XYZ file of C-alpha atoms in Angstrom:
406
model
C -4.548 -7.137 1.410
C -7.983 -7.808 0.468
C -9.218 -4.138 -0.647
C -12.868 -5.469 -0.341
C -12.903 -6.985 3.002
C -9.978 -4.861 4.760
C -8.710 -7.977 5.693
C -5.136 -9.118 5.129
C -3.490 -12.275 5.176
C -0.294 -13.000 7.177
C 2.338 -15.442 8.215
C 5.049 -15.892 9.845
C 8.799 -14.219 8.982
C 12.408 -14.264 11.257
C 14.662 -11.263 10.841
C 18.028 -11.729 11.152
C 21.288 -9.773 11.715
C 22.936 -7.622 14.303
C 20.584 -4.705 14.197
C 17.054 -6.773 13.039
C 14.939 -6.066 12.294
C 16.581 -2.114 12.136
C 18.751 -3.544 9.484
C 15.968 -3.767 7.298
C 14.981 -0.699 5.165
C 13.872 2.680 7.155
C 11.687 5.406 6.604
C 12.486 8.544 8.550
C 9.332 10.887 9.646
C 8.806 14.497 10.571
C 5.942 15.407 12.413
C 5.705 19.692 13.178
C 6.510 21.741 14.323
C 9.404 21.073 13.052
C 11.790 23.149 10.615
C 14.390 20.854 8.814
C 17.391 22.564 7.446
C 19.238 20.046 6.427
C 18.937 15.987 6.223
C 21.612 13.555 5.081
C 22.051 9.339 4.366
C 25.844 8.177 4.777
C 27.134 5.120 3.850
C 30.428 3.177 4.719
C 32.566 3.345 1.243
C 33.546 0.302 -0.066
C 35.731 1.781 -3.014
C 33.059 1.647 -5.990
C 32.363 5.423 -7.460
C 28.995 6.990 -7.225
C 25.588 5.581 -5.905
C 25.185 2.093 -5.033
C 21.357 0.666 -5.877
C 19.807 -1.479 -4.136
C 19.031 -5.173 -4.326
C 15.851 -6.676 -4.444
C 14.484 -7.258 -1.274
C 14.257 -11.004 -0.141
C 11.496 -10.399 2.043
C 7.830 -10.508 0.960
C 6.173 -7.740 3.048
C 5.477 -7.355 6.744
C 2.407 -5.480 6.637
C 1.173 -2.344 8.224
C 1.575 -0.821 11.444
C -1.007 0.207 14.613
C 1.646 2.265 16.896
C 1.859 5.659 18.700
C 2.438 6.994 15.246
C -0.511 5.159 14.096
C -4.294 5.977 13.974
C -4.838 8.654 16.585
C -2.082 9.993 19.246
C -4.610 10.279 21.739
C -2.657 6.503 22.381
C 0.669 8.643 22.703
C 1.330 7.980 26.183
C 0.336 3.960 26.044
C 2.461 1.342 26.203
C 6.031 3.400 26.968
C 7.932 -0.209 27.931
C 7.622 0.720 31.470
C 9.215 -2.337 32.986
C 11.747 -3.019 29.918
C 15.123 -3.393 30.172
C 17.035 -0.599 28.659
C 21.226 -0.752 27.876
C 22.771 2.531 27.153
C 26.465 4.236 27.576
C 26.562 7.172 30.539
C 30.114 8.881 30.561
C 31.376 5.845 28.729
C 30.072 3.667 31.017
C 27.831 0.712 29.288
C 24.836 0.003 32.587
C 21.393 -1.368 32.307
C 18.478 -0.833 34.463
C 14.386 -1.627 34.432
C 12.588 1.466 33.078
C 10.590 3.103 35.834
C 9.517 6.079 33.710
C 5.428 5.711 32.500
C 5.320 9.189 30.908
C 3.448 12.462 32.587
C 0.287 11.218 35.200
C 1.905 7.370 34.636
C 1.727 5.052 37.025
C 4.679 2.751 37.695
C 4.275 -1.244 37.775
C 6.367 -3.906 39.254
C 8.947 -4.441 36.791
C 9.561 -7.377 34.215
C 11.805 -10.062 34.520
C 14.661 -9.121 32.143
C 13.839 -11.075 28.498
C 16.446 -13.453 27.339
C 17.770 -12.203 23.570
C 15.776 -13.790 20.806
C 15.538 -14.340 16.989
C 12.790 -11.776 16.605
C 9.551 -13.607 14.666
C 7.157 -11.236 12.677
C 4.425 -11.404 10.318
C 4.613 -11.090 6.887
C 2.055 -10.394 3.911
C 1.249 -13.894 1.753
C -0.594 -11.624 -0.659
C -0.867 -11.129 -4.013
C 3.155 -10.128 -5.979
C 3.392 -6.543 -5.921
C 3.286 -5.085 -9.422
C 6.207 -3.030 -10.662
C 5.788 0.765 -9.752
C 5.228 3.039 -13.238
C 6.342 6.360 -11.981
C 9.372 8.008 -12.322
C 12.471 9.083 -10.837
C 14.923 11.953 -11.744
C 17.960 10.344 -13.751
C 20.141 10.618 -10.568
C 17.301 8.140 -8.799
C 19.476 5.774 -6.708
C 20.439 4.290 -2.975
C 22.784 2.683 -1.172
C 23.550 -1.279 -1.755
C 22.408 -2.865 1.761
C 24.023 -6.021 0.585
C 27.223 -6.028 2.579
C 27.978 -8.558 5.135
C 28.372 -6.110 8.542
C 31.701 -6.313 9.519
C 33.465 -7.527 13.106
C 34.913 -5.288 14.830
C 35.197 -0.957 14.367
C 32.856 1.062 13.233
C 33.861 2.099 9.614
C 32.722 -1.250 7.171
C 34.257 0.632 4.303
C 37.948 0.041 2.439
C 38.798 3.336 3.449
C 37.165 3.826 6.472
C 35.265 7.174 5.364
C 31.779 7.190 4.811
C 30.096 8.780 1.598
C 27.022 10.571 1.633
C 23.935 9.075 -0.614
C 21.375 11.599 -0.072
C 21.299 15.132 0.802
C 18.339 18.061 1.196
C 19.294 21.651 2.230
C 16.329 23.740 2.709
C 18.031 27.237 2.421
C 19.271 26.182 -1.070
C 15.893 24.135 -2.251
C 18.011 21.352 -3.387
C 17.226 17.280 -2.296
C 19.479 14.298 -4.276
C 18.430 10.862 -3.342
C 15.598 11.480 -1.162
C 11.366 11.444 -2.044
C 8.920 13.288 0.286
C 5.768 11.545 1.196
C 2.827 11.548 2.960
C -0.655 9.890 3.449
C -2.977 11.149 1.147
C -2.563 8.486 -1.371
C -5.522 8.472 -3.983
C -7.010 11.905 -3.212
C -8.083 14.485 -5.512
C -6.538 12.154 -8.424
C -3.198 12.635 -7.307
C -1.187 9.125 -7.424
C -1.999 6.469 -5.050
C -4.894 4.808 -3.684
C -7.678 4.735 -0.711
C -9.052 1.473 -1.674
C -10.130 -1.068 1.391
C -11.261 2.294 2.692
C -10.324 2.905 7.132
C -9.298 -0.325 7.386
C -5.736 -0.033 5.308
C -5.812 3.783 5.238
C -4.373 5.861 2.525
C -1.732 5.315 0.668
C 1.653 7.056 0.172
C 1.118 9.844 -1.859
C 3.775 12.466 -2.924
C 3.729 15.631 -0.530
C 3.098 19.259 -1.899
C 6.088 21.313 -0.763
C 4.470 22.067 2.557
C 3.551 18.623 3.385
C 0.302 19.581 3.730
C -1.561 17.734 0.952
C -0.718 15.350 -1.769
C 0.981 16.338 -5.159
C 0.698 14.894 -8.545
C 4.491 14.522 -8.838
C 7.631 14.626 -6.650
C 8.146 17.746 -4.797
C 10.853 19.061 -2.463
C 10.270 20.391 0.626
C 10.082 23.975 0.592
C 12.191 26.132 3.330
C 9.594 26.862 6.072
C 8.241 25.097 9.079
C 6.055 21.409 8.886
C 2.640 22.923 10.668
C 1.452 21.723 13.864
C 0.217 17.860 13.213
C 1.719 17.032 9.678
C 3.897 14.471 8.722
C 6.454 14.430 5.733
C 7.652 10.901 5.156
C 11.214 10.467 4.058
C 12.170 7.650 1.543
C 14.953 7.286 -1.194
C 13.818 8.193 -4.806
C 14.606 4.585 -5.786
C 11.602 3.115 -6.685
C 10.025 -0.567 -5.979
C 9.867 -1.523 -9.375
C 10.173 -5.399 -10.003
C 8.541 -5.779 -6.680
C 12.292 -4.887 -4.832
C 10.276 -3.855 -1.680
C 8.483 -6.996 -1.396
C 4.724 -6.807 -1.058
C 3.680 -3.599 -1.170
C 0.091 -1.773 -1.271
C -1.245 -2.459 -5.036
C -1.519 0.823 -6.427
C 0.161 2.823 -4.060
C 3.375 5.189 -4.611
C 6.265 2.847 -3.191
C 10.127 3.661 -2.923
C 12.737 2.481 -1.182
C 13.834 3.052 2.396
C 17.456 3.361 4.256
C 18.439 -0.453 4.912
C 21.981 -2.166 6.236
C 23.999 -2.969 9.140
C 25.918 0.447 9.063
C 24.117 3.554 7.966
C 23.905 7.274 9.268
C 21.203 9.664 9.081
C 22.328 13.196 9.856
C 19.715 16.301 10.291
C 19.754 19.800 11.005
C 16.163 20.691 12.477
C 14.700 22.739 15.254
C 10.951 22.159 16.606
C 9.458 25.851 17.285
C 7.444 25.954 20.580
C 3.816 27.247 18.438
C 1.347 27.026 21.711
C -1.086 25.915 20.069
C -3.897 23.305 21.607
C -5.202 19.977 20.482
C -5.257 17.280 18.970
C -1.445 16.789 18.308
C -0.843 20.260 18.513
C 2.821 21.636 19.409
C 3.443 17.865 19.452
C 6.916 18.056 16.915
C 8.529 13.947 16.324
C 11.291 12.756 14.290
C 11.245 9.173 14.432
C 12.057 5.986 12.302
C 9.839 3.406 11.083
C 10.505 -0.223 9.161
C 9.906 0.713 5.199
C 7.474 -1.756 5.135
C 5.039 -0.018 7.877
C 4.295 3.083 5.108
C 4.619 1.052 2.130
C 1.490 -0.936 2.966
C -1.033 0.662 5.538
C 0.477 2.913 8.252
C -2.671 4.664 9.552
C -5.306 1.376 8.400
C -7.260 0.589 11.536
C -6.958 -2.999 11.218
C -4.098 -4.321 13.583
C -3.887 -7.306 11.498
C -2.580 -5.410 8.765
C 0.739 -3.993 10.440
C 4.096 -5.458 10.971
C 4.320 -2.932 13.684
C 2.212 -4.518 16.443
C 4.583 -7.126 16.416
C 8.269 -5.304 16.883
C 9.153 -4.985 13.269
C 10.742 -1.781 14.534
C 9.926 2.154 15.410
C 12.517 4.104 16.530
C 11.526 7.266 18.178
C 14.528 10.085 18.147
C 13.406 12.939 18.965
C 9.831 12.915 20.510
C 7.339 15.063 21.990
C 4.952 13.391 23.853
C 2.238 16.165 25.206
C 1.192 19.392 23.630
C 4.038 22.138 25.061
C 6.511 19.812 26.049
C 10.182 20.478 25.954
C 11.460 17.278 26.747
C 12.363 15.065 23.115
C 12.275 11.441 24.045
C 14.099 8.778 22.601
C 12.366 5.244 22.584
C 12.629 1.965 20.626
C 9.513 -0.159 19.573
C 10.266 -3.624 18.732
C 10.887 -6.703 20.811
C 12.418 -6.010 23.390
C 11.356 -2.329 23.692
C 13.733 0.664 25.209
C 13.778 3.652 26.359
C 14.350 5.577 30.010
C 13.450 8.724 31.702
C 16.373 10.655 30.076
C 15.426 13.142 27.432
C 17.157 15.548 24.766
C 16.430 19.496 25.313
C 13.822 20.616 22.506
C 15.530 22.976 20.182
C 12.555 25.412 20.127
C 15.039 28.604 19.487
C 17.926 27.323 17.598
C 18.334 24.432 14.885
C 20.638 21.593 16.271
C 22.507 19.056 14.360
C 21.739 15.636 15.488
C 23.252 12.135 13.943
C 21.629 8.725 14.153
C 24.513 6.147 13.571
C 23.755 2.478 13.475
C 26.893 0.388 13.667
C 26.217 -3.372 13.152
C 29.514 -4.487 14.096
C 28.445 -3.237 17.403
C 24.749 -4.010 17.600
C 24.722 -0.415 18.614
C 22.693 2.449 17.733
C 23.595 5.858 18.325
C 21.651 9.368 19.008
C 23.934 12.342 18.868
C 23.886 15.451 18.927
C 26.657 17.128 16.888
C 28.694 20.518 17.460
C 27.214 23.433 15.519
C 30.470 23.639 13.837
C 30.058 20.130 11.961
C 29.310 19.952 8.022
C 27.500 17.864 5.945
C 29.893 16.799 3.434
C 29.594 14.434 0.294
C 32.183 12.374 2.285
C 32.683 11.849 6.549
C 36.503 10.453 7.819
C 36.843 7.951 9.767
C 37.218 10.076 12.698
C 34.193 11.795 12.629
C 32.202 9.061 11.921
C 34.056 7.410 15.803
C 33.492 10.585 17.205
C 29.763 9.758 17.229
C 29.913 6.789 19.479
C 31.467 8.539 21.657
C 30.086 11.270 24.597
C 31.912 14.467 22.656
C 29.642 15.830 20.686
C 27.503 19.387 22.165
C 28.411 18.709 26.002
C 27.971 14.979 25.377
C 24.181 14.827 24.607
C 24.298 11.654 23.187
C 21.511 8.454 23.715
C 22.861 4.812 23.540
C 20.836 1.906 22.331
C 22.296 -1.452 22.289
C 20.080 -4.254 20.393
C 21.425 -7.362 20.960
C 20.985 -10.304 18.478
């Protein structure tokens, strides 16, 4: 990343793995209105006590990112994988079909010929090393080893088959272990981070004032009220990229860790308040997943060159508004091939819901559920609660089935 120029450099990179490239490290994103209660990383435990760090990252950086998340959402409704394939379990029934659905006022085309699975080839950053990150974490700063070789076979990886939990935030109580909250205002004001290489790369991370709305000079946690209309808290582990463990990131720019391995769990408590407001992104509320490596370096830069994204390094939309005053939450995957269908989750405008996102590798299967109200966020999940997810019996079986084949 050439801060002069906006230009970036670039070759080419093959994920691998059950999941890839979903395996790799995540970021998750809230966009308001949206009111999160409570937010949660589980891992499979393998026997060791306490939190597991992580590695350093093999990979030297897959830059950037140019997707409906991207630059402006006036691009929201664009390229919905009308014509994709899409695999997913109905009443415990695994079927496939070609998506028909373009989105509201979209126009159906003649569908594609199903693609045949592929290693999935990206591009990655020859740039410059990344240079060790000098800002501190609390003492308890740690995540989860994504070293393990996924498993064959069930769900649990773990020696016991219960999953710990590696990061927590409850709102009401104004606690958060394990996690960081970001944003994009990197460089502003003083506050850490940078704006160098100007539109083209964007701002950098930055950390997020307790409201999300503006950058901080030093880690806060999200206070206990509602993300406004059309901001976005970025959620990352408070391990951070020293030693260049992230690969390539964005010289000068706050970097930490995502949520990486075959088998991981995110689990949320969050409702998305119906505000009728108008606009640009306005009562537009998205939870959605992104490749680490898309915020790290230049999620909102305007040159497509610069972003992993625009070649299916991976975006997984969860819950998703799509036009002001919608109450239909979409659930789509970006990456190659893409996924998604008409089907939608109802948007919890009234009521918080509590919604798991469990990616089994063993499976190549990731699932969207959404949990009883009754279900708690524990510092440890049994094995039968964690195989209750894959299944249709969570709140009347709202549940979303995504199966990425390697």
């Amino acid at each position: 990343m050439d801060a002069r120029t906006g230009q970036c450099t670039s070759e080419k990179y093959s994920y691998s793995g059950s999941l890839a490239p979903m395996n790799e490290e995540l970021s998750m994103h809230f966009r308001g209105p949206t009111s999160l209660k409570q937010l949660a990383v589980y891992y499979p435990d393998t026997g060791s006590h306490g939190k597991r760090s992580i590695p350093a990252n093999v990979h030297a950086h897959r830059h950037a990112h140019q997707h409906v998340h991207h630059a402006k959402r006036e691009h929201a409704l664009v390229g919905r994988a009308v014509g994709d394939m899409v695999t997913a379990t109905i009443n415990g029934q695994v079927v496939s079909w070609v998506n028909q659905y373009a989105g509201p006022g979209g126009t159906p085309k003649t569908p594609a010929a199903q693609p045949a699975p592929v290693q999935t080839t990206l591009a990655k950053s020859v740039g410059p090393p990344a240079q060790p990150s000098t800002i501190s974490t609390p003492a308890s700063s740690a995540a989860p080893d994504t070293s393990n070789p996924s498993p064959q076979g069930g769900v649990s990886s773990g020696s016991s088959g219960s999953w710990v939990r590696q990061a927590y935030y409850n709102a009401e109580a104004g606690t958060s272990d394990g996690f960081m909250f970001l944003n994009h205002f990197g460089g502003t004001k003083g506050t850490p981070g940078t704006a160098d290489g100007g539109p083209a790369f964007g701002a950098s991370l930055s950390y997020a004032s307790s409201d999300g709305k503006s950058a901080a000079a030093s880690p806060q946690i999200l206070a206990n009220k509602m993300i406004e209309d059309d901001v976005e808290v970025i959620v990352m582990s408070n391990k951070t990229c020293d030693g260049g463990s992230c690969g390539y990131t964005r010289p000068g720019g706050v970097a930490y860790h995502g949520f990486g391995g075959d088998h991981k769990l995110f689990m949320m408590e969050f409702s998305m308040p119906a505000t009728g407001k108008k606009g640009f992104n306005a009562d537009m509320p998205g939870i959605w997943l992104l490749n680490a490596q898309i915020p790290l370096t230049s999620q909102y830069g305007t040159n497509p060159g610069c972003s992993c994204w625009t070649s299916g390094c991976g975006e997984f939309d969860l819950f998703e508004i799509l036009d002001s005053g919608n109450f239909r939450c979409k659930s789509t995957l970006h990456m190659a091939p893409a996924g998604g269908s008409s089907d939608y989750f109802k948007r919890p405008d009234q009521n918080t819901i509590k919604a798991a996102v469990l990616f089994t590798g063993s499976q190549e299967i990731a699932h969207i559920q959404v949990l009883d109200d009754s279900q708690k966020f524990d510092p440890s999940l049994a094995a039968d609660v964690i195989e209750a997810m894959t299944k249709n019996s969570g709140n009347g079986g709202m549940s979303s089935v995504f199966r990425l084949a390697s």
